[in-house]
Structure formats: C-alpha cells, structure tokens
Amino acid sequence: MTTDPVHEDGPDDHDGHENHEGYGAADAVPLAGYAVLAGIFTAGIGTFTAVARRRGVRLPDRVPPWDVALLGTATYKMSRVLSRAKITSFVRAPFTRRADQGEAAEVMDEPRGTGVRRAVGDLVACPFCTATWVMGALVCGYAAAPRATRLASAGLGALTVSDFLHYAWTWTQQSTES
C-alpha cells in the first residue's frame, strides 16, 4: 500500500469507483462510464459499416484534402455548437451544470453526477471530446451521402467563417474606441 492519500484505501475506495493508478476516488473519474461511451461509439461505427456494406455503399478510393479541411471545419463548429452554445443547453442540461458565461453566445458547463451520467457530462461539456463523435457522424455521412454531407459541412464552414468575422469586427470596434 502506498501512503498517497488518493490511494490509501486500496483497490476499491468504497464509493463505487475502482481505484486504478492515478485514478483514485478523489479524482471521481468515471472509467466504467467512459468504457460504456467508447463501446457505444465503436458499436455505432461497426453498425454503420455493416449496414453500408450490406447496402453496397462504395467507400471513396481517396478523400481529397479540401474535403478533409471541410470536414475538419464542420467538426470544429458542430462540436462547439453542441458543447458550448446557449441554444443547445437543453442537450447538456441532464448531464451538466452551468459553470460560467463564455465569450459571445457560448457558455461553460461542467459535468455533474457519477458513473455514466458523469461520463456523458464530460463528453458533452468538452468540444474536443464531442469532436470525435461529430467526426464519426460526418465520416459516416461522407461515405453514405457525400454530396449531402459536403453541403451540411459547407454550411458549418460558413458559420465558422462568420464567427471569425464577428470576432474581427468586434476587435476592430474595440481597437478604434480605445
């Protein structure tokens, strides 16, 4: 046994969180919840693959760099919309609590609860985490319906450009007023 207070109780810290090195009860890291989410993501991709194969969906031989850039921009924007926009708070509310007001129309939420609820809260409050799921959906869409996916991605890309222009305009106004 180590004298580290996080690990002093041993393999199970009596609160339902299994104690793995660096993931003690004090951290409240929902490893089992993360495993459930990873399983759901993997099952979703596997199901898409099986259905696409059965329906004869032909995967592209290559993905042009501009499509990678378009999908990347769309992934960025959709992950921000899902994890930070005020308007999508209803999606996050069962799993998070409002922590702070962010810039523009963004808010900062933090996860709440334990187990799977906490794991989902971690996912939906983190744009980097949400981006993996958004990318999975967009890549599946790109394989099955590339034209529609490009169109939706172009819309999200335009929204991203618009955001940068809003920030540039605000910065310009603030600079001239100072």
Short mmCIF file of C-alpha atoms in Angstrom, two decimals:
data_model
loop_
_atom_site.label_atom_id
_atom_site.label_comp_id
_atom_site.label_asym_id
_atom_site.label_seq_id
_atom_site.Cartn_x
_atom_site.Cartn_y
_atom_site.Cartn_z
CA MET A 1 0.00 0.00 0.00
CA THR A 2 1.14 3.47 -0.78
CA THR A 3 0.89 6.43 1.56
CA ASP A 4 -0.61 8.57 -1.18
CA PRO A 5 -3.96 9.78 0.28
CA VAL A 6 -5.70 9.25 -3.04
CA HIS A 7 -4.77 5.56 -2.94
CA GLU A 8 -4.79 4.81 0.77
CA ASP A 9 -7.97 2.72 0.74
CA GLY A 10 -6.65 0.25 -1.81
CA PRO A 11 -8.24 -1.27 -4.92
CA ASP A 12 -11.76 -0.01 -4.17
CA ASP A 13 -12.24 3.29 -2.39
CA HIS A 14 -15.71 2.25 -1.14
CA ASP A 15 -17.54 4.76 -3.29
CA GLY A 16 -18.12 2.69 -6.40
CA HIS A 17 -15.04 3.95 -8.24
CA GLU A 18 -12.44 1.32 -8.90
CA ASN A 19 -9.01 2.63 -7.99
CA HIS A 20 -6.54 2.47 -10.87
CA GLU A 21 -3.12 4.08 -10.56
CA GLY A 22 -3.68 7.82 -10.93
CA TYR A 23 -7.47 7.46 -10.93
CA GLY A 24 -8.40 7.35 -7.27
CA ALA A 25 -11.73 8.22 -5.68
CA ALA A 26 -10.60 11.80 -5.12
CA ASP A 27 -10.48 12.18 -8.90
CA ALA A 28 -14.00 10.73 -9.37
CA VAL A 29 -13.05 9.63 -12.87
CA PRO A 30 -15.91 7.53 -14.28
CA LEU A 31 -13.78 4.93 -16.05
CA ALA A 32 -16.67 2.48 -16.41
CA GLY A 33 -18.80 5.28 -17.90
CA TYR A 34 -16.04 6.11 -20.35
CA ALA A 35 -15.87 2.43 -21.31
CA VAL A 36 -19.63 2.42 -21.95
CA LEU A 37 -19.33 5.51 -24.18
CA ALA A 38 -16.36 4.03 -26.07
CA GLY A 39 -18.41 0.85 -26.57
CA ILE A 40 -21.38 2.82 -27.89
CA PHE A 41 -19.14 4.78 -30.29
CA THR A 42 -17.46 1.61 -31.53
CA ALA A 43 -20.80 -0.20 -31.88
CA GLY A 44 -22.19 2.76 -33.86
CA ILE A 45 -19.28 2.77 -36.28
CA GLY A 46 -19.47 -1.03 -36.56
CA THR A 47 -23.22 -0.94 -37.22
CA PHE A 48 -22.79 1.74 -39.87
CA THR A 49 -20.05 -0.33 -41.52
CA ALA A 50 -22.19 -3.48 -41.57
CA VAL A 51 -25.27 -1.70 -42.91
CA ALA A 52 -23.23 0.21 -45.50
CA ARG A 53 -21.58 -3.00 -46.69
CA ARG A 54 -24.95 -4.79 -46.89
CA ARG A 55 -26.42 -1.92 -48.92
CA GLY A 56 -23.44 -1.81 -51.25
CA VAL A 57 -22.10 1.60 -50.22
CA ARG A 58 -18.80 2.11 -52.01
CA LEU A 59 -16.18 3.88 -49.95
CA PRO A 60 -14.18 6.56 -51.72
CA ASP A 61 -10.78 5.48 -53.02
CA ARG A 62 -9.34 8.65 -51.54
CA VAL A 63 -10.52 11.74 -49.71
CA PRO A 64 -9.31 14.98 -51.31
CA PRO A 65 -7.52 17.41 -48.98
CA TRP A 66 -10.25 20.04 -49.43
CA ASP A 67 -12.83 17.55 -48.17
CA VAL A 68 -10.63 16.83 -45.15
CA ALA A 69 -10.43 20.58 -44.50
CA LEU A 70 -14.19 20.96 -44.98
CA LEU A 71 -14.98 18.02 -42.68
CA GLY A 72 -12.47 19.34 -40.13
CA THR A 73 -14.03 22.79 -40.12
CA ALA A 74 -17.53 21.30 -39.83
CA THR A 75 -16.38 19.04 -36.99
CA TYR A 76 -14.88 22.03 -35.19
CA LYS A 77 -18.03 24.13 -35.49
CA MET A 78 -20.56 21.40 -34.69
CA SER A 79 -18.57 20.32 -31.63
CA ARG A 80 -18.59 23.94 -30.39
CA VAL A 81 -22.33 24.25 -31.06
CA LEU A 82 -23.07 21.03 -29.16
CA SER A 83 -20.74 21.65 -26.23
CA ARG A 84 -20.78 25.43 -25.80
CA ALA A 85 -23.79 27.14 -27.46
CA LYS A 86 -26.54 28.52 -25.22
CA ILE A 87 -29.15 27.22 -27.64
CA THR A 88 -28.04 23.58 -27.14
CA SER A 89 -28.03 23.79 -23.33
CA PHE A 90 -31.11 21.56 -23.27
CA VAL A 91 -28.98 18.70 -24.66
CA ARG A 92 -26.33 19.13 -21.95
CA ALA A 93 -28.60 20.02 -19.01
CA PRO A 94 -29.29 16.46 -17.76
CA PHE A 95 -25.53 15.84 -17.54
CA THR A 96 -24.01 19.24 -16.72
CA ARG A 97 -24.49 22.40 -14.68
CA ARG A 98 -23.75 25.94 -15.81
CA ALA A 99 -20.33 26.97 -14.55
CA ASP A 100 -19.76 30.29 -16.27
CA GLN A 101 -20.66 32.58 -19.14
CA GLY A 102 -18.23 32.26 -22.05
CA GLU A 103 -17.45 34.62 -24.89
CA ALA A 104 -20.16 35.64 -27.36
CA ALA A 105 -23.08 33.20 -27.17
CA GLU A 106 -21.05 30.44 -25.55
CA VAL A 107 -21.41 29.09 -22.03
CA MET A 108 -19.17 26.97 -19.88
CA ASP A 109 -20.80 23.87 -18.40
CA GLU A 110 -19.24 21.35 -16.06
CA PRO A 111 -20.20 17.68 -15.68
CA ARG A 112 -22.33 16.51 -12.79
CA GLY A 113 -23.35 13.21 -11.30
CA THR A 114 -21.45 9.95 -11.19
CA GLY A 115 -20.88 6.96 -13.43
CA VAL A 116 -22.29 7.09 -16.94
CA ARG A 117 -24.07 10.39 -16.24
CA ARG A 118 -20.74 11.98 -15.29
CA ALA A 119 -19.03 10.43 -18.32
CA VAL A 120 -21.70 11.85 -20.65
CA GLY A 121 -21.33 15.20 -18.88
CA ASP A 122 -17.58 15.11 -19.50
CA LEU A 123 -18.28 14.32 -23.16
CA VAL A 124 -20.90 16.99 -23.87
CA ALA A 125 -19.08 19.74 -21.95
CA CYS A 126 -15.85 19.27 -23.89
CA PRO A 127 -15.62 20.41 -27.53
CA PHE A 128 -12.52 18.28 -28.08
CA CYS A 129 -14.33 15.17 -26.80
CA THR A 130 -17.52 15.94 -28.71
CA ALA A 131 -15.47 16.46 -31.89
CA THR A 132 -14.63 12.74 -32.04
CA TRP A 133 -18.33 11.84 -32.14
CA VAL A 134 -19.15 14.59 -34.64
CA MET A 135 -16.27 13.44 -36.85
CA GLY A 136 -17.58 9.88 -36.70
CA ALA A 137 -21.03 11.01 -37.82
CA LEU A 138 -19.64 13.21 -40.59
CA VAL A 139 -17.33 10.50 -41.91
CA CYS A 140 -20.22 8.02 -41.97
CA GLY A 141 -22.30 10.64 -43.78
CA TYR A 142 -19.45 11.30 -46.20
CA ALA A 143 -19.25 7.59 -47.03
CA ALA A 144 -23.01 7.12 -47.48
CA ALA A 145 -24.10 10.51 -48.85
CA PRO A 146 -21.06 12.60 -49.79
CA ARG A 147 -22.94 15.40 -51.54
CA ALA A 148 -25.34 15.99 -48.65
CA THR A 149 -22.50 15.77 -46.14
CA ARG A 150 -20.43 18.27 -48.12
CA LEU A 151 -23.41 20.64 -48.22
CA ALA A 152 -24.02 20.39 -44.45
CA SER A 153 -20.27 20.74 -43.84
CA ALA A 154 -20.14 23.79 -46.10
CA GLY A 155 -22.91 25.38 -44.04
CA LEU A 156 -20.99 24.72 -40.83
CA GLY A 157 -17.85 26.02 -42.52
CA ALA A 158 -19.65 29.23 -43.49
CA LEU A 159 -20.80 29.60 -39.89
CA THR A 160 -17.19 29.23 -38.73
CA VAL A 161 -16.04 31.95 -41.15
CA SER A 162 -18.92 34.12 -39.93
CA ASP A 163 -17.81 33.65 -36.31
CA PHE A 164 -14.27 34.73 -37.15
CA LEU A 165 -15.61 37.79 -38.99
CA HIS A 166 -17.77 38.70 -35.97
CA TYR A 167 -14.74 38.44 -33.70
CA ALA A 168 -12.66 40.50 -36.14
CA TRP A 169 -15.36 43.18 -36.32
CA THR A 170 -15.66 43.30 -32.53
CA TRP A 171 -11.88 43.54 -32.17
CA THR A 172 -11.78 46.34 -34.76
CA GLN A 173 -14.52 48.27 -32.96
CA GLN A 174 -12.81 47.86 -29.60
CA SER A 175 -9.46 48.93 -31.07
CA THR A 176 -10.89 52.13 -32.59
CA GLU A 177 -12.80 53.02 -29.41
CA SER A 178 -9.69 52.68 -27.22
#
